[in-house]
Amino acid sequence: MNRVLLAALGVLLTLLLGATAAWAQATAQINGTVVDSSGAVLPGVTVTATQTDTGLRREAVTDAAGSYALLNLPLGPYRLEAALSGFRNYAQTGIVLQVNSNPVVPITLQLGSVEETVSVEAAAPLVETRNPAIGAVVNNEQVEALPLEGRNPVQLIALAGAAAEAGIPTTSRSMTSSRGIAITGGQPFAVSYLLDGAMHNNVLDGLNLPLPFPDALQEFSVETSSQNAQNGRQGSGTVNVVTKAGTNLFHGDLFEFARHHRFNATSPFAAIDRATGKRRSDGLVRNQFGGTVGGPVATDRIFFFGAYQGTRATQTPADIITFIPTPAMLAGDFTQIASAACNARGAVTLAAPFAGNRISPALLSPAAVKISQMLPATTDPCGRITYSRKTEPREGQSIGRVDWQISQNQSLFGRYMLTTTFWEPAFKNNPDNILVAGTAGSGGRDSYSQSLALGHTQVISSTTVNNIRFSANRTNVHRTNAEMFEPRDLGINIYTYVPKYTVMSITGAFGLNFGTETDSWYRPNTYGFSDDLTLVRGSHQFGLGASLGFNDWKTHANIRSAGTFNFNGNQTGLPLADFLMGRVFEFRQAPPFELDIRQKYFGVYGQDTWKLSPNVTVNYGVRWEPWFPQQHQRGQIYNFDYQRLASGQRSTVYPQAPPGLSYPGDPGFPSKAGMFPEWSNVQPRVGLAWDPTGDGRTSVRAGYGMNSNFISGEFYFDAAQAPPFGLEQRLVNPGPYSLDDPWRAVGRANPFPFTPGSVSEFPPYSLLIEVPYDLKTTRVHSWNVGVQRQVGDNMGVSANYLGNWLTNVWGDVTGNPGGVPAGASVTGPCTLRNPASPTGTTTYPNCSAAPLDVRRELTQANPGVGQYIGYMDWVTDAGWQRYHGLLLSFQRRSVRGLSTNANYTLSSCRGLINQGGTPLNVGTGYMLPVSLINQPGDAEARFGADEGPCSDSPRHIFNATASVETPQFAGTAARMIASGWRLSGIFRAQSGLALSVMTGGDRALTGMQYQRAIQAGNDVYGAGTRDNWFNPQAFAQPAIGAHGTSKRNAYVGMGTRVVDLSLVRSFRFASAQRIEARVEAFNAFNWFRPGSQDNNPNNNQAPVVNLANPNFGRYLVAGDPRVMQFALKYSF
């Protein structure tokens, strides 16, 4: 009920206020030259553009060179007219303006009476002769005609070319419709989204906020490489989306889209139904329903548009595969699970205390046995089980929009949108199976996103237009979790902040819950104001503007508050054996954290589009975009400097902290940001467009631009977990029975519960992240060279080279690694300095088995200080990334019922590790640690070990869309049978994403999580099937204390291909009314598609790349099989 009231109030607010910026940025313009029949230019000609849907008129007068420019025109169909005494009037129809388009429309006037009119029916040219940037427009026809999976228009962005959906599309802190898109090899979080000209990014994750559903979306453009100076905030690309608007005619629709599992194919991993011998369906029943309506409030003056879409679904997929303990294992018999039949890399001999892969059941962990007894039963000797999980998502979206054309020179615009998402946690819907809590997305959601844009457009003169706009976005992502049981119910002696919730992960086997699915909320707000002034002065079109932004976000999260147990097989040789023995590889815990962060944004630009000659246009400009770091209102930020540690310098704010640490309030500390602003962020842009033939049908373009990528709002989340405002503890290899009592296993007191701000003594081995004061923002240098050619009246082809170079890319480095003393045997005895020992030293019979925190560099160098510092990662801006791509495109606009678009991208992208879009997670960055004591030392040389192909940039991408519609036949029978049919389709194919092969453990003894394996043979790929993608025998674990030799992202996963089809039959009646019956098939040929990758490569199942996982090299998750959708739509 509250959601309904909120939607109603939002729409009412839009109707009352009625103003925004969509006419500011989400516009186009018409340019051209007027000549007489001899080719002589004609000054003083009055050129008028009239939008035929709304009656809006805009005039310009040609200058001494015969040139005209009609600025900031709303999108849609236009009639272009020209008049000059002594010449016949000129009128051209068929011009349809698309977002950000700059068509050049030449006009030829013939001598004669002004009472005579020369009429021309011609569409706008397909060639861009003014803007050097590379872009594509997805128009309304494509949005409505093409089959969209989930009716989410974000899918269409990747069809623009040189773009791919990131391997890890979203996080649990994102709205569900958000997607990470890598454009020209750029960072997925660094795409700038505009909705009706207003910023539309989620400041928390950098991704898009929900976009309008297809019936409410007019069109959108994708622009990248050498963008003009008006585009800022992020450098990978700009997506400009425009909602539909009302016109002088009432129009709208009512629709229902339905899916049912009976018509769909089944997953290749679905369980077999014993009664039928067939794979089980997913039980999908889905309905999407809603409608739109728009029209005039006052003809030619005020227009309204409203829309709503609701989604209701129930689904019970039966294709979730995992592995659980078998009855034999619980009886102490591990011979089968350790055999070659159950392990891709061959038989395993389990380490002591196992003998012959058997052990006394009395030695098993009581807590592990208790958990195993709660699991469903399996008869598979390897413990494999396939199960189902019921979900019931509910979504809604409401949109309201008003246009007010106050006069021919002044307009107001307003738009409000509310999107809601809700579903229950998995265990609440499936209370008889605790396994459902261990699958991705197992938590619930109760989230919403609101977006409001207001603005004003003023035509000061025919050569000067000003736009002012304001925007506000508010998002609340609320995760919920179901109560199951907590650690103490199992006999596990830890404190938990999350009642009845246990988190556990076992490599290659089942898990229990996720820290990223605990009850938490994330509430980012963004506010923006901008002013853009466009002036035409002779052959120059100047653009001047400034943007102001204010972001704030508040967070309450329980990511590690329940405590997380991880098992990886490093103790016995098999992860499930480690679990049953209670041998934890890593235990993590931290209290809940609350953040209150604010950030300012400011950008100012100047640009000029200079018509250097009739055939040459130069575009140049500059943007100044200083970077203001995030301000932590609670002061949850700090800095570490080894020189301060060496000199014994302590914080004056928190004197109990070890030397080297400083906090807000300490001398020289930068406010509450921990970083200095970057004022020198000046970004030049320059481009050239040349029409070599002078007829507007050929264009050669080149350009260069520099942009910046700003980190996402959640980047510092983990930094807030340091004392005194937080505390994250990680126990690595804590010893026997560490599942049942991890703190006793390491001989330390349990520091939880922890009260933030109450530190009287700094906790031992705290996790710290060091962010230097002077980090630079990531620079994006992009350039392009290309040629376009219009063939005939309706076809266009283009070839473009695209390049970009990212510098100052952020990444994190382990600066306080573990190790083995020089000269000591890795697996032999060693004596280490140990501050917990009464004698100050401890002798270990196996040096590699000594606790990681004792073996850390700072502990050994200065035990008095090192005992307080565990993981200590520092952030570096030394990363880089380079992309080179060839983009070939073909376009045929709709003529006689047929339209097609296709593009192919061949690219190469390489670089170092890059972060900035997700929270820092210590121990997951550069593979080779860099000594804090000797920093920077050989840091950059060591980073080179992580050079490799980019993670989200496939080498080959091919997209094609087509739509064909039968004509309206004259005969009654032919018209009834053959008229009104439309067949549309999308074909997309891309090569696989780059992958690394991981060890799954800490073989190098540094504490790094994502260590790579050794490539032991050249035949790294197996049979090329989902059951044998990688050859297990081609890889090996490095020796204890050594790093693997395989390169980062050296291997490629399975490519994907998919065909989506839509068949529509339209029945027209009355005047503009029609009914559409629609059948759609997604993945029509039921090709196997790999599932999404996991954000932790050690847990990835598409394919399994963790060498410690018994299923290494196999695909265990798949994308959707063929899914059918049926729809009815009434339009008027």
mmCIF file of N, CA and C in Angstrom, residues 645 658-659 764-765 832-837 839-842 853-870:
data_model
loop_
_atom_site.group_PDB
_atom_site.id
_atom_site.type_symbol
_atom_site.label_atom_id
_atom_site.label_comp_id
_atom_site.label_asym_id
_atom_site.label_seq_id
_atom_site.Cartn_x
_atom_site.Cartn_y
_atom_site.Cartn_z
ATOM 1 N N LEU A 645 55.930 5.006 10.935
ATOM 2 C CA LEU A 645 56.096 3.834 11.803
ATOM 3 C C LEU A 645 57.548 3.722 12.264
ATOM 4 N N PRO A 658 48.831 1.837 16.581
ATOM 5 C CA PRO A 658 50.279 1.651 16.407
ATOM 6 C C PRO A 658 50.891 2.800 15.622
ATOM 7 N N PRO A 659 52.191 3.016 15.766
ATOM 8 C CA PRO A 659 52.863 4.069 15.004
ATOM 9 C C PRO A 659 52.645 3.873 13.499
ATOM 10 N N PRO A 764 44.735 -7.052 18.035
ATOM 11 C CA PRO A 764 45.845 -7.679 17.307
ATOM 12 C C PRO A 764 45.467 -8.015 15.871
ATOM 13 N N TYR A 765 46.451 -7.901 15.007
ATOM 14 C CA TYR A 765 46.370 -8.320 13.607
ATOM 15 C C TYR A 765 45.109 -7.797 12.924
ATOM 16 N N LEU A 832 60.685 -18.235 14.600
ATOM 17 C CA LEU A 832 60.124 -16.955 14.226
ATOM 18 C C LEU A 832 59.895 -16.097 15.459
ATOM 19 N N ARG A 833 60.031 -14.792 15.271
ATOM 20 C CA ARG A 833 59.691 -13.855 16.336
ATOM 21 C C ARG A 833 58.177 -13.892 16.513
ATOM 22 N N ASN A 834 57.741 -14.081 17.744
ATOM 23 C CA ASN A 834 56.318 -14.236 18.027
ATOM 24 C C ASN A 834 55.969 -13.421 19.268
ATOM 25 N N PRO A 835 55.269 -12.305 19.099
ATOM 26 C CA PRO A 835 54.966 -11.452 20.257
ATOM 27 C C PRO A 835 54.055 -12.120 21.276
ATOM 28 N N ALA A 836 53.372 -13.205 20.889
ATOM 29 C CA ALA A 836 52.501 -13.891 21.844
ATOM 30 C C ALA A 836 53.260 -14.891 22.702
ATOM 31 N N SER A 837 54.499 -15.169 22.346
ATOM 32 C CA SER A 837 55.300 -16.141 23.089
ATOM 33 C C SER A 837 55.997 -15.463 24.270
ATOM 34 N N THR A 839 58.817 -16.069 25.458
ATOM 35 C CA THR A 839 60.236 -15.875 25.151
ATOM 36 C C THR A 839 60.459 -14.938 23.969
ATOM 37 N N GLY A 840 59.382 -14.581 23.289
ATOM 38 C CA GLY A 840 59.502 -13.693 22.140
ATOM 39 C C GLY A 840 59.741 -14.408 20.836
ATOM 40 N N THR A 841 59.979 -15.733 20.883
ATOM 41 C CA THR A 841 60.174 -16.515 19.657
ATOM 42 C C THR A 841 59.466 -17.849 19.801
ATOM 43 N N THR A 842 59.186 -18.458 18.651
ATOM 44 C CA THR A 842 58.590 -19.793 18.637
ATOM 45 C C THR A 842 59.260 -20.584 17.525
ATOM 46 N N ASP A 853 49.820 -14.753 10.441
ATOM 47 C CA ASP A 853 50.083 -13.470 11.093
ATOM 48 C C ASP A 853 51.470 -13.436 11.741
ATOM 49 N N VAL A 854 51.948 -14.569 12.220
ATOM 50 C CA VAL A 854 53.291 -14.612 12.799
ATOM 51 C C VAL A 854 54.338 -14.471 11.699
ATOM 52 N N ARG A 855 54.067 -15.042 10.539
ATOM 53 C CA ARG A 855 55.037 -14.998 9.445
ATOM 54 C C ARG A 855 55.025 -13.678 8.680
ATOM 55 N N ARG A 856 54.158 -12.752 9.050
ATOM 56 C CA ARG A 856 54.054 -11.501 8.297
ATOM 57 C C ARG A 856 55.325 -10.652 8.436
ATOM 58 N N GLU A 857 55.562 -9.861 7.409
ATOM 59 C CA GLU A 857 56.779 -9.054 7.318
ATOM 60 C C GLU A 857 56.943 -8.111 8.511
ATOM 61 N N LEU A 858 55.871 -7.385 8.859
ATOM 62 C CA LEU A 858 55.989 -6.419 9.946
ATOM 63 C C LEU A 858 56.151 -7.100 11.298
ATOM 64 N N THR A 859 55.542 -8.280 11.465
ATOM 65 C CA THR A 859 55.703 -9.007 12.725
ATOM 66 C C THR A 859 57.154 -9.409 12.921
ATOM 67 N N GLN A 860 57.781 -9.867 11.859
ATOM 68 C CA GLN A 860 59.168 -10.290 11.963
ATOM 69 C C GLN A 860 60.137 -9.107 12.060
ATOM 70 N N ALA A 861 59.774 -7.984 11.422
ATOM 71 C CA ALA A 861 60.664 -6.822 11.461
ATOM 72 C C ALA A 861 60.538 -6.044 12.758
ATOM 73 N N ASN A 862 59.313 -5.969 13.299
ATOM 74 C CA ASN A 862 59.073 -5.168 14.506
ATOM 75 C C ASN A 862 57.876 -5.770 15.229
ATOM 76 N N PRO A 863 58.095 -6.833 16.013
ATOM 77 C CA PRO A 863 56.966 -7.527 16.643
ATOM 78 C C PRO A 863 56.099 -6.627 17.505
ATOM 79 N N GLY A 864 56.683 -5.625 18.121
ATOM 80 C CA GLY A 864 55.914 -4.757 18.997
ATOM 81 C C GLY A 864 54.835 -4.005 18.254
ATOM 82 N N VAL A 865 55.097 -3.687 16.993
ATOM 83 C CA VAL A 865 54.104 -3.005 16.154
ATOM 84 C C VAL A 865 53.388 -4.015 15.264
ATOM 85 N N GLY A 866 54.148 -4.955 14.705
ATOM 86 C CA GLY A 866 53.571 -5.915 13.759
ATOM 87 C C GLY A 866 52.461 -6.749 14.340
ATOM 88 N N GLN A 867 52.431 -6.940 15.652
ATOM 89 C CA GLN A 867 51.384 -7.759 16.249
ATOM 90 C C GLN A 867 49.995 -7.113 16.115
ATOM 91 N N TYR A 868 49.935 -5.843 15.748
ATOM 92 C CA TYR A 868 48.651 -5.167 15.617
ATOM 93 C C TYR A 868 48.166 -5.096 14.169
ATOM 94 N N ILE A 869 49.034 -5.465 13.240
ATOM 95 C CA ILE A 869 48.693 -5.280 11.823
ATOM 96 C C ILE A 869 48.700 -6.629 11.130
ATOM 97 N N GLY A 870 47.536 -7.018 10.614
ATOM 98 C CA GLY A 870 47.431 -8.245 9.848
ATOM 99 C C GLY A 870 47.544 -7.937 8.364
#
